[in-house]
PDB file of C-alpha atoms and ligand atoms in Angstrom:
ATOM      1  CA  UNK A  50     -41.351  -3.225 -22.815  1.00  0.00           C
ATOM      2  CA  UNK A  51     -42.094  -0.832 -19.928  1.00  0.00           C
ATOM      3  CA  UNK A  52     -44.727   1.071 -19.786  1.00  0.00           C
ATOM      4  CA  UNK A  53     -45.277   4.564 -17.890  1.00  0.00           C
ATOM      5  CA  UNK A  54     -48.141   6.486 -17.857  1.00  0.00           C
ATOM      6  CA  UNK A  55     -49.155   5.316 -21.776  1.00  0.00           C
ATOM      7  CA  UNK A  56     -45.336   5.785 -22.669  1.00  0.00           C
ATOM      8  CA  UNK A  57     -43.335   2.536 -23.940  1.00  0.00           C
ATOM      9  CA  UNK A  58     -39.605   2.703 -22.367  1.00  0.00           C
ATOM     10  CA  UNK A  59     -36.791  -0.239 -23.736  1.00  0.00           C
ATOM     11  CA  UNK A  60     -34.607   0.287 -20.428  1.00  0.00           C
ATOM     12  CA  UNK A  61     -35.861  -1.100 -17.097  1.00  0.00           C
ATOM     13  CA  UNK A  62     -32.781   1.670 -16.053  1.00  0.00           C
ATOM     14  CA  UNK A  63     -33.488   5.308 -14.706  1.00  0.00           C
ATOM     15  CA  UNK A  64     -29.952   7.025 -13.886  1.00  0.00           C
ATOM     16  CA  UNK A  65     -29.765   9.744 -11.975  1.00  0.00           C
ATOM     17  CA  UNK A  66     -27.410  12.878 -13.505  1.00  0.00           C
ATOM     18  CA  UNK A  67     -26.130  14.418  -9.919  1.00  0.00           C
ATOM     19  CA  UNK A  68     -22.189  13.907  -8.554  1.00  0.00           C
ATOM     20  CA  UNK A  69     -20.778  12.400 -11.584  1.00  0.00           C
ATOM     21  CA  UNK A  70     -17.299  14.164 -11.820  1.00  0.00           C
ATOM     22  CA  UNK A  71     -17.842  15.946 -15.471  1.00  0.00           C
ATOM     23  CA  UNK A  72     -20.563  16.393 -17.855  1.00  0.00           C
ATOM     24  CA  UNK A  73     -18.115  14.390 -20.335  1.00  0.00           C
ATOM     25  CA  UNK A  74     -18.456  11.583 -17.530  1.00  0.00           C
ATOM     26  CA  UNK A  75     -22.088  11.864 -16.870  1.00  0.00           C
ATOM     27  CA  UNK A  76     -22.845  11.950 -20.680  1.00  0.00           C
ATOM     28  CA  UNK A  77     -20.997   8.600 -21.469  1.00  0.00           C
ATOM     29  CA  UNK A  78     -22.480   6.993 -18.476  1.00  0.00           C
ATOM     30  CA  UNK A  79     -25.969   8.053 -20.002  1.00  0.00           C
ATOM     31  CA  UNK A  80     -24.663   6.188 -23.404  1.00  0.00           C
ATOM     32  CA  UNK A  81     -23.604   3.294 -22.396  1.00  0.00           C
ATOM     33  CA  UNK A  82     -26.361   2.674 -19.576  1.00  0.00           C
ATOM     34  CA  UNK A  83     -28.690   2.851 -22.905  1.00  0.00           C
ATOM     35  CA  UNK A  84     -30.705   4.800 -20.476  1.00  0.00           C
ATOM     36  CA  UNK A  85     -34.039   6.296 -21.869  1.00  0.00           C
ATOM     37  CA  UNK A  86     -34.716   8.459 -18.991  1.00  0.00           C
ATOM     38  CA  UNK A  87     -32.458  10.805 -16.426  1.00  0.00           C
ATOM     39  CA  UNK A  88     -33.990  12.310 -13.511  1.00  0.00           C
ATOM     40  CA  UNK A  89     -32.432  15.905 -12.878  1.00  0.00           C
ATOM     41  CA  UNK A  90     -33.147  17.723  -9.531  1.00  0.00           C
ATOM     42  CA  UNK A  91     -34.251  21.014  -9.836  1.00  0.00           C
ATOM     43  CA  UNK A  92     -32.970  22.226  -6.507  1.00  0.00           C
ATOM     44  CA  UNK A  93     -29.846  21.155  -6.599  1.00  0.00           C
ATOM     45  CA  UNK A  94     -28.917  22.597  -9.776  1.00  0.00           C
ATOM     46  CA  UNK A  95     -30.535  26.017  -8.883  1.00  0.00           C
ATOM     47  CA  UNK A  96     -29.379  26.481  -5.728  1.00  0.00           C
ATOM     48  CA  UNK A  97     -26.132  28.654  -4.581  1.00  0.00           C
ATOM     49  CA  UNK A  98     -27.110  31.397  -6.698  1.00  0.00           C
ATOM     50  CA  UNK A  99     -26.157  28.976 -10.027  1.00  0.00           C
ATOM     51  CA  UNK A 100     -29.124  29.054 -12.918  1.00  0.00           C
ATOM     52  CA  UNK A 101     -28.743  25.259 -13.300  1.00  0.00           C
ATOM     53  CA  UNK A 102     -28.759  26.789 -17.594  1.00  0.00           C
ATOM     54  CA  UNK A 103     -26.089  25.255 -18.919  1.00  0.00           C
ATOM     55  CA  UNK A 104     -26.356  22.118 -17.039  1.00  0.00           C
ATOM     56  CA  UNK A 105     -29.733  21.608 -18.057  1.00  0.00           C
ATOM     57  CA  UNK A 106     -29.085  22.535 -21.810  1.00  0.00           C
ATOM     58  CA  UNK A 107     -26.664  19.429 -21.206  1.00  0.00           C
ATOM     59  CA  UNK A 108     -29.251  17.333 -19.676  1.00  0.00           C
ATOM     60  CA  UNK A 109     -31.481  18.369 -22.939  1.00  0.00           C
ATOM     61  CA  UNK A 110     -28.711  17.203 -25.704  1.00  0.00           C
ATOM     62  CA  UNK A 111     -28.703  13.881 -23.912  1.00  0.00           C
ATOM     63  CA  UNK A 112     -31.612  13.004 -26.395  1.00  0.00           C
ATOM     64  CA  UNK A 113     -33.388  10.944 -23.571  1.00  0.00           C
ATOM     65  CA  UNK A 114     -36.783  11.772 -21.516  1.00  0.00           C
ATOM     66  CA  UNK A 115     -36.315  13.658 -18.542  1.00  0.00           C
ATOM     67  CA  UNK A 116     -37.934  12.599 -15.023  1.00  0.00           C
ATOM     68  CA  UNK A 117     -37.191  15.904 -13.100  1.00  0.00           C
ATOM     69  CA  UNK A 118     -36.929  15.142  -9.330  1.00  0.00           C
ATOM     70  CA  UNK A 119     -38.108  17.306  -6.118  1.00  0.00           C
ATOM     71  CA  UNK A 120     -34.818  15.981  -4.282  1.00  0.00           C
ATOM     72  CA  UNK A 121     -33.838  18.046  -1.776  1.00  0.00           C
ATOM     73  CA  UNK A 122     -37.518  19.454  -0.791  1.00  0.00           C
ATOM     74  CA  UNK A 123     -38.755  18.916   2.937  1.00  0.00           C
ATOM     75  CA  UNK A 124     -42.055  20.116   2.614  1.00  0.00           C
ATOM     76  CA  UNK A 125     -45.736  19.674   0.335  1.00  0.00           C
ATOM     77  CA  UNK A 126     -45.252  23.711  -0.524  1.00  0.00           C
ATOM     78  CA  UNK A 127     -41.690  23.498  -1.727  1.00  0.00           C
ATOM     79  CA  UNK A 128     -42.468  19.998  -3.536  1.00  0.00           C
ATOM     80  CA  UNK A 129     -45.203  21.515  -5.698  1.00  0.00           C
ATOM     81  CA  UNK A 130     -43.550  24.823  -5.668  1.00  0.00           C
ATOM     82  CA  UNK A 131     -40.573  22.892  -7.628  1.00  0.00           C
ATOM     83  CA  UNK A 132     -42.863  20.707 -10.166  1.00  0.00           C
ATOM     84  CA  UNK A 133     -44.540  23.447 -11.077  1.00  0.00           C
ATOM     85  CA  UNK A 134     -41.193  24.903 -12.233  1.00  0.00           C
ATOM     86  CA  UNK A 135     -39.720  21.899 -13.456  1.00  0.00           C
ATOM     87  CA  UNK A 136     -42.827  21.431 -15.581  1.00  0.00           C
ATOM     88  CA  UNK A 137     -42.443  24.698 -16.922  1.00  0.00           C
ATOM     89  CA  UNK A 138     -38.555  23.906 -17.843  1.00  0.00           C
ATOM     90  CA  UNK A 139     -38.647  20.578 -19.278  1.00  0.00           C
ATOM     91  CA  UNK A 140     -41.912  20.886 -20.841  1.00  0.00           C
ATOM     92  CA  UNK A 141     -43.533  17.328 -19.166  1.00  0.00           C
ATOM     93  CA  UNK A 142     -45.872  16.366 -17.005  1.00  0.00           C
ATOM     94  CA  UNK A 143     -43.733  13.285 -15.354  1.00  0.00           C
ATOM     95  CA  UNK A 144     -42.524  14.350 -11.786  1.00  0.00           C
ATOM     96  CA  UNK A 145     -40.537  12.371  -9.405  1.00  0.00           C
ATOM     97  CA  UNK A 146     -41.773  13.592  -5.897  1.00  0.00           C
ATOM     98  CA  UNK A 147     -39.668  13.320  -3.288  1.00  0.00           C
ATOM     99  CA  UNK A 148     -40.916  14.879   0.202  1.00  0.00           C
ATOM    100  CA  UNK A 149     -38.225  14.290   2.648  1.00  0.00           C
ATOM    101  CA  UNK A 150     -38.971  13.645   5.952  1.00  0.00           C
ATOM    102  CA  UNK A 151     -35.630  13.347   7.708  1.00  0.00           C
ATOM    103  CA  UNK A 152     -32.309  15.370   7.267  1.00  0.00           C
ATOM    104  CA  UNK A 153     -29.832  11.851   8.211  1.00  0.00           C
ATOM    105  CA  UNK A 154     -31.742   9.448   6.722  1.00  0.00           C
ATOM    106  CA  UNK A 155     -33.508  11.436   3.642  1.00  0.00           C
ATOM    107  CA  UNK A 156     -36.225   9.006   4.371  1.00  0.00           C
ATOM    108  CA  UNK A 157     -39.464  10.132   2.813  1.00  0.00           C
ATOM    109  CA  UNK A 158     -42.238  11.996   4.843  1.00  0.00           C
ATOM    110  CA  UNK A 159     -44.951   9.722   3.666  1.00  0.00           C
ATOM    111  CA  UNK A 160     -47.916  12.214   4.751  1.00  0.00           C
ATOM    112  CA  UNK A 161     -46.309  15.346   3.158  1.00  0.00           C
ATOM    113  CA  UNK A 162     -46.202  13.129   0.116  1.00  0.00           C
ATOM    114  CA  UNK A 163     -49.226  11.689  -0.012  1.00  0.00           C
ATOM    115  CA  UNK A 164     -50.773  15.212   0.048  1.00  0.00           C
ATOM    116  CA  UNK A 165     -48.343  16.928  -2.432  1.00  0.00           C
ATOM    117  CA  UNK A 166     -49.322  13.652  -4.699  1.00  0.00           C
ATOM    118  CA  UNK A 167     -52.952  14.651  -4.468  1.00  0.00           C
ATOM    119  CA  UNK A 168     -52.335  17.979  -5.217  1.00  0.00           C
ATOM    120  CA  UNK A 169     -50.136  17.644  -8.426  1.00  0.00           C
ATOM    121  CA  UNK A 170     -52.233  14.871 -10.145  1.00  0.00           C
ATOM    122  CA  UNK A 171     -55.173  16.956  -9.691  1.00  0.00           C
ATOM    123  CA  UNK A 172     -52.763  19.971 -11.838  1.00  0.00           C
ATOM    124  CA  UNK A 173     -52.026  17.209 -14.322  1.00  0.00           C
ATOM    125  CA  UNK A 174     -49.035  15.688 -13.346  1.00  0.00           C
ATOM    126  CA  UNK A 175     -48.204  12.445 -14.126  1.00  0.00           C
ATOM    127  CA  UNK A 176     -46.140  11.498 -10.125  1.00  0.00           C
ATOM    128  CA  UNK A 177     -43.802   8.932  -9.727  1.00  0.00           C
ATOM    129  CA  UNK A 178     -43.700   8.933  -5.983  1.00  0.00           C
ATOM    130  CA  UNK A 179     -40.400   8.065  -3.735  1.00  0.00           C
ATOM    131  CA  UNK A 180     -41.910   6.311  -0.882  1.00  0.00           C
ATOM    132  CA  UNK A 181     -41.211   3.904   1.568  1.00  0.00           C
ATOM    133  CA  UNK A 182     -42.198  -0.266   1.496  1.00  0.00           C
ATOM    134  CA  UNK A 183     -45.210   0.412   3.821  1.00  0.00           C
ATOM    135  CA  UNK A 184     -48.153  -1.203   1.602  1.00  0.00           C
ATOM    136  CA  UNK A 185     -50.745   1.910   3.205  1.00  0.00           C
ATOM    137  CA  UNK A 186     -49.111   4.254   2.178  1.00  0.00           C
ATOM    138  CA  UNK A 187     -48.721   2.816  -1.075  1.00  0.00           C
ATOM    139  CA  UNK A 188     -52.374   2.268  -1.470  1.00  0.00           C
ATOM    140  CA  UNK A 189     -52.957   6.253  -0.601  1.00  0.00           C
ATOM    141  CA  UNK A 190     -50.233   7.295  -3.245  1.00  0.00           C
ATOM    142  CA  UNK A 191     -52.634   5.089  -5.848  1.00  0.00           C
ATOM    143  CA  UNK A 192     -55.857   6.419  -4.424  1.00  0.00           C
ATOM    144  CA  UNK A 193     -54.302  10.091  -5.212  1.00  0.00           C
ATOM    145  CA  UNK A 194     -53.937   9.197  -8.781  1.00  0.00           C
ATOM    146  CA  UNK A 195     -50.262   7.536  -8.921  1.00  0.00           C
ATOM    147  CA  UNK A 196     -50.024   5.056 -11.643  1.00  0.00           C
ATOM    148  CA  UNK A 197     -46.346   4.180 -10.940  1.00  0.00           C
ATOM    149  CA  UNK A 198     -44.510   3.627  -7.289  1.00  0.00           C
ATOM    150  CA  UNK A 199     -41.156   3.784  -6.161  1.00  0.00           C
ATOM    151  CA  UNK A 200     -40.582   2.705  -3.127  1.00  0.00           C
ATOM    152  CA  UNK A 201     -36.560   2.646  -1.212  1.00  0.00           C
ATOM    153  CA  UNK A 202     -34.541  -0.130  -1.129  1.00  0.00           C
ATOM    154  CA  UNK A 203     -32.367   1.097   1.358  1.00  0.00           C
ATOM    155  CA  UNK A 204     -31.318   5.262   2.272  1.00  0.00           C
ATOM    156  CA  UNK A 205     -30.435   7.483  -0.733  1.00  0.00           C
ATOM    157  CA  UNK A 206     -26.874   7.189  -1.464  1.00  0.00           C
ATOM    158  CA  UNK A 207     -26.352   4.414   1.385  1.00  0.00           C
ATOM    159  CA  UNK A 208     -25.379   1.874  -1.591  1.00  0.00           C
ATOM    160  CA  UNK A 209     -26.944  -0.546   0.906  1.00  0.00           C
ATOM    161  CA  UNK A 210     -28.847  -3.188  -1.395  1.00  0.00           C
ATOM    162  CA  UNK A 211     -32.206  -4.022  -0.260  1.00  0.00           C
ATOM    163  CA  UNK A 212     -32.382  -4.274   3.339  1.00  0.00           C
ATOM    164  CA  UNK A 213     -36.139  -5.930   3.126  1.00  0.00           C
ATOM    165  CA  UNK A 214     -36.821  -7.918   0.783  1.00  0.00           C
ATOM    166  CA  UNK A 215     -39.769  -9.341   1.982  1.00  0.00           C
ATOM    167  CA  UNK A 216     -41.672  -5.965   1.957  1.00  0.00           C
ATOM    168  CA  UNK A 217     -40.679  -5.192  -1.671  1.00  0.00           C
ATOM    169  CA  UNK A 218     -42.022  -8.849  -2.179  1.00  0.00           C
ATOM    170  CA  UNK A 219     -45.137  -8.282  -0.355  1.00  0.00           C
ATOM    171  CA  UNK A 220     -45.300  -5.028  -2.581  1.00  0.00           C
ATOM    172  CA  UNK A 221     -45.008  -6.757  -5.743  1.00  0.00           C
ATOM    173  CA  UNK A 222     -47.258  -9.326  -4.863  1.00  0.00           C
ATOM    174  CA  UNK A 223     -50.193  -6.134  -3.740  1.00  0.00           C
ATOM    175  CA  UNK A 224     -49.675  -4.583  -6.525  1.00  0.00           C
ATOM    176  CA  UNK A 225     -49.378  -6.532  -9.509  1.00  0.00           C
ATOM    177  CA  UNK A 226     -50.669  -4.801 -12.144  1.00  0.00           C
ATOM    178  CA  UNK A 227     -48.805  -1.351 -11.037  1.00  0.00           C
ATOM    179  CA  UNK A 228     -45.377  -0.301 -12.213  1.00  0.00           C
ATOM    180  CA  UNK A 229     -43.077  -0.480  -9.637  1.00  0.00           C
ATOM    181  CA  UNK A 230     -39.919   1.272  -9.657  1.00  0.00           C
ATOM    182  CA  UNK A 231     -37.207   0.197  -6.578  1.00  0.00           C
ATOM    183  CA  UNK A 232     -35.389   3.991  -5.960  1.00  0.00           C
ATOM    184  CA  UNK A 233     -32.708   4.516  -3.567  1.00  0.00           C
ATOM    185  CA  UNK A 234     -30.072   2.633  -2.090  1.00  0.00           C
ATOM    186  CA  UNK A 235     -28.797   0.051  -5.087  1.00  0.00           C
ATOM    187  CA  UNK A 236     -24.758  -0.201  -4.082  1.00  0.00           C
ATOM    188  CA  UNK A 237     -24.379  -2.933  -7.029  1.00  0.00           C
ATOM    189  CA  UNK A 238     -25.179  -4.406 -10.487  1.00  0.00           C
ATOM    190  CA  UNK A 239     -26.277  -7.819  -8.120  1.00  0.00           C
ATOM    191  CA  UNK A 240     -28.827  -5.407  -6.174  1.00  0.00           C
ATOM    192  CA  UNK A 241     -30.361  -4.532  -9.071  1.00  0.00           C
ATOM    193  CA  UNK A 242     -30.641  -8.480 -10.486  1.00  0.00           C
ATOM    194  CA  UNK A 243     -32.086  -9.178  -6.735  1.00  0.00           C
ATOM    195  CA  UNK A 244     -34.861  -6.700  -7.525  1.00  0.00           C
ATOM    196  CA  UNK A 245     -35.574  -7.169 -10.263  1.00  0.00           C
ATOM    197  CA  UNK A 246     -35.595 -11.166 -10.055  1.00  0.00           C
ATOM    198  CA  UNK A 247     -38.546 -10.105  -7.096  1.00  0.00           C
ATOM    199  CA  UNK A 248     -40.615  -8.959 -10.143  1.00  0.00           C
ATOM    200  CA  UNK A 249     -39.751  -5.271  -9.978  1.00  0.00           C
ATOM    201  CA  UNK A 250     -40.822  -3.402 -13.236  1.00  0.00           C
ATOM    202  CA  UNK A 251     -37.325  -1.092 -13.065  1.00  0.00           C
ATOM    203  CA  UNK A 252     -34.708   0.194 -10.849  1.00  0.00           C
ATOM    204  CA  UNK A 253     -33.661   3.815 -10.450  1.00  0.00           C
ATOM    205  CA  UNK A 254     -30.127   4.921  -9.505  1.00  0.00           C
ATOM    206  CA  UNK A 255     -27.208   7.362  -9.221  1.00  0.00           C
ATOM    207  CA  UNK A 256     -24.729   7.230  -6.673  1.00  0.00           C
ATOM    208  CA  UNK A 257     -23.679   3.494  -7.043  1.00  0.00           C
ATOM    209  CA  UNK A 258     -22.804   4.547 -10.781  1.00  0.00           C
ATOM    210  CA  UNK A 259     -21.801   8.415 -10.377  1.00  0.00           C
ATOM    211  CA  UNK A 260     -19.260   7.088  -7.702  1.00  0.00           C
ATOM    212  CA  UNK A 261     -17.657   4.287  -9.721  1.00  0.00           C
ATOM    213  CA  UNK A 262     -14.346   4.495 -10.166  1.00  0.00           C
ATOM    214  CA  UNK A 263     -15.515   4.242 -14.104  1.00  0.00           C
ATOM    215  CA  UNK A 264     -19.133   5.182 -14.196  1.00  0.00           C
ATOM    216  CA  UNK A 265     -19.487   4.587 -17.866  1.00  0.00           C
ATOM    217  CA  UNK A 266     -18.420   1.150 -17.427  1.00  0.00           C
ATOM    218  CA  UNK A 267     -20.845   0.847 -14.446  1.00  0.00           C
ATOM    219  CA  UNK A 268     -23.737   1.926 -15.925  1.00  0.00           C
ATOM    220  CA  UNK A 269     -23.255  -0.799 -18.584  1.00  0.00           C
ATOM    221  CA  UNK A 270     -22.807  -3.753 -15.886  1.00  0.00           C
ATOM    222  CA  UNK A 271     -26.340  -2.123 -14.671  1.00  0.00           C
ATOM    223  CA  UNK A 272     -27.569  -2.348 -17.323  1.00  0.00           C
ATOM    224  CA  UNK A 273     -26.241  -5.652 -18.092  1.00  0.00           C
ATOM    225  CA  UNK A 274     -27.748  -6.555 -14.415  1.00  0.00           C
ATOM    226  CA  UNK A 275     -30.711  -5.742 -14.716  1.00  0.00           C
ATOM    227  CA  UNK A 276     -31.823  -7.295 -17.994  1.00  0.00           C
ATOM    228  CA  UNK A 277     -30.608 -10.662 -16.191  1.00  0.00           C
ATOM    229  CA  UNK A 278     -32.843  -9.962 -13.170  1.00  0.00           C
ATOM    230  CA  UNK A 279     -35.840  -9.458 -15.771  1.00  0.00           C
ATOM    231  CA  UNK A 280     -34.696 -12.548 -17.530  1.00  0.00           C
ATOM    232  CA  UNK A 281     -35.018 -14.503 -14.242  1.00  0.00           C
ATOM    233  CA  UNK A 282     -37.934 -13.441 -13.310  1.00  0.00           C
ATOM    234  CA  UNK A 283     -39.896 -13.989 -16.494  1.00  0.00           C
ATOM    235  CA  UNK A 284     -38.331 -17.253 -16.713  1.00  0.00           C
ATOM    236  CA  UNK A 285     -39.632 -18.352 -13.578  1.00  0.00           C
ATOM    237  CA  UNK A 286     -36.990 -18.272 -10.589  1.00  0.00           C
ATOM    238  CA  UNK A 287     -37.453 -20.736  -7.767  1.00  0.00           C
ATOM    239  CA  UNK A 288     -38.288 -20.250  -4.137  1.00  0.00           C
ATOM    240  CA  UNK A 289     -35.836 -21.471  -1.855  1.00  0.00           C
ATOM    241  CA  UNK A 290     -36.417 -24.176   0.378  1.00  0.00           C
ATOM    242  CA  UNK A 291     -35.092 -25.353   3.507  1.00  0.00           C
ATOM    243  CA  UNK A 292     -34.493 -29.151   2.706  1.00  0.00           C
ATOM    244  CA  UNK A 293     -32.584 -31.190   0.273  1.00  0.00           C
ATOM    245  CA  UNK A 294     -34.407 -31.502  -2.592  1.00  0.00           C
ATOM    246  CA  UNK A 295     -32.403 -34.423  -4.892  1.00  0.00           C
ATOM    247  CA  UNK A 296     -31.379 -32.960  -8.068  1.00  0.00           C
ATOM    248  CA  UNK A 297     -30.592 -36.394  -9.688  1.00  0.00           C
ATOM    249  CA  UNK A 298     -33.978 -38.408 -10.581  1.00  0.00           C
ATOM    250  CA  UNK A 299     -34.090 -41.472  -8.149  1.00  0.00           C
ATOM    251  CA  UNK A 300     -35.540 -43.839 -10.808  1.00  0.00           C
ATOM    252  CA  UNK A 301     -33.017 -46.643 -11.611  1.00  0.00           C
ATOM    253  CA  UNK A 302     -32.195 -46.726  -7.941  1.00  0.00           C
ATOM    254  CA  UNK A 303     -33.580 -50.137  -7.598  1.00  0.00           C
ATOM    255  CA  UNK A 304     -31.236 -51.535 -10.703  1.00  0.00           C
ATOM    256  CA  UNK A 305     -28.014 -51.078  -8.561  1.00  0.00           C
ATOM    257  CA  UNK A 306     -29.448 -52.752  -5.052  1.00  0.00           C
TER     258      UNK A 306
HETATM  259  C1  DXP B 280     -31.077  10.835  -8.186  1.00  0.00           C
HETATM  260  C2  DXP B 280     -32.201  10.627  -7.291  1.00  0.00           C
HETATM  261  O1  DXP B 280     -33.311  10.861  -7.611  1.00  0.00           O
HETATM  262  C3  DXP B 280     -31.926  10.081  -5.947  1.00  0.00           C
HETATM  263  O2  DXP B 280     -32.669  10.806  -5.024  1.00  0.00           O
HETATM  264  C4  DXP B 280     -32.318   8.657  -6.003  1.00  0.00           C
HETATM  265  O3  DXP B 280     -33.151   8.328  -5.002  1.00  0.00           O
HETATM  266  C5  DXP B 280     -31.167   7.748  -6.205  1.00  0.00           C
HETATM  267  O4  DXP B 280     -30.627   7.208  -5.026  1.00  0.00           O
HETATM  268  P1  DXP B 280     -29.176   6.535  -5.048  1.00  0.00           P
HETATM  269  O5  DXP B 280     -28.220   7.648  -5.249  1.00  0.00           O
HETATM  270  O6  DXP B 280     -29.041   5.864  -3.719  1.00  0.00           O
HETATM  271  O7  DXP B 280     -29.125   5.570  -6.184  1.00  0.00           O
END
């Protein structure tokens, strides 16, 4: 079972709730993803003069925690300026901070977040940070207070898969005993299974299922994905190696000369 911030979780999935082409859509994604917590951006659904009301009344009968998101925010000021809302709307402590650093590549601004980290755990928050691979930065987010991290795989939305895996391995390996979360950039269900076969704790995604041609179906070969990759890795996957390594036992050998 996962475990974040005291609170047990069955899914290792997080879906995202943005570009899915209905509510109906998004709803039966949520179902059959066997999700136990959406992240909602706050922004987004409140911006263009919209109340983001009935969309988040949706969000609510979804029965499943909510992880509201700072998405869209490009500064420590509008970052806690949104929690603070969001806490006040959904009622929880849980953020997911995002501080974005760069308008093409919505790559995080790792100092803005750092300091808009500090800032909300010291209100109470409970901050599950989007940040990069870079294992300094990860260490500030955890000397601020953050007991989960989740770094990129590859750029929001870029359905990339993860571009370097040896930093999300050297991550794991740092960090063993905190719950890491790979956000950003999962294009497939055999993205997922590579993270999570690294060790990851849980994956967090929207576009690669949002976009399907049939998210609902998606989010269950997700799902389906990433148990395997947990599987794996509990069960002990093997390093590669660069020679042959016989797979048939050589004993007997001298029987047949
Ligand atoms: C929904 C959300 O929070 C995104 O900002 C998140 O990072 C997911 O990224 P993908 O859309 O690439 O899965």
């Amino acid at each position: 079972m996962l475990t974040l911030y005291g609170s047990e979780i069955n899914s290792r999935l997080l879906l995202g709730t943005a570009r899915y082409p209905s509510p109906a859509v998004l709803s039966e994604a949520v179902r059959q993803s066997a999700t136990e917590i959406v992240t909602v951006s706050l922004r987004r659904e409140m911006s263009g003069g919209r109340t983001g009301g009935a969309f988040f009344e949706m969000i609510r009968a979804l029965g499943v925690r909510i992880l509201p998101n700072t998405a869209g925010c490009h500064s420590v000021g509008e970052a806690v300026l949104t929690a603070r809302m969001a806490r006040e709307l959904f009622a929880t402590d849980w953020i997911k901070l995002e501080v974005i650093g760069n308008h093409d590549t919505l790559q995080p601004d790792v100092f803005g977040l750092v300091e808009a980290a500090r800032i909300l755990v010291n209100e109470g928050f409970e901050v599950f940070p989007y940040t990069t691979d870079d294992l300094v930065v990860a260490e500030r987010l955890l000397e601020a207070g953050c007991k989960v991290l989740m770094p990129w795989c590859a750029p929001i939305g870029s359905a990339a898969g993860p571009l370097n895996p040896t930093a999300l391995r050297a991550m794991r390996a740092h960090f063993p005993d905190v719950s890491l979360i790979v956000d950003a950039g999962i294009g497939r269900p055999s993205h997922a299974t590579a993270v999570m076969e690294l060790g990851f704790d849980a994956v967090l995604l929207n576009t690669a299922v949002a976009g399907a041609g049939d998210p609902a179906a998606m989010a269950a070969a997700f799902a389906a994905a990433i148990a395997a990759g947990k599987q794996a890795f509990d069960a002990g996957v093997l390093e590669p190696r660069d020679m042959a390594v016989p797979s048939t036992p050589v004993i007997g050998k001298a029987v047949f000369t």
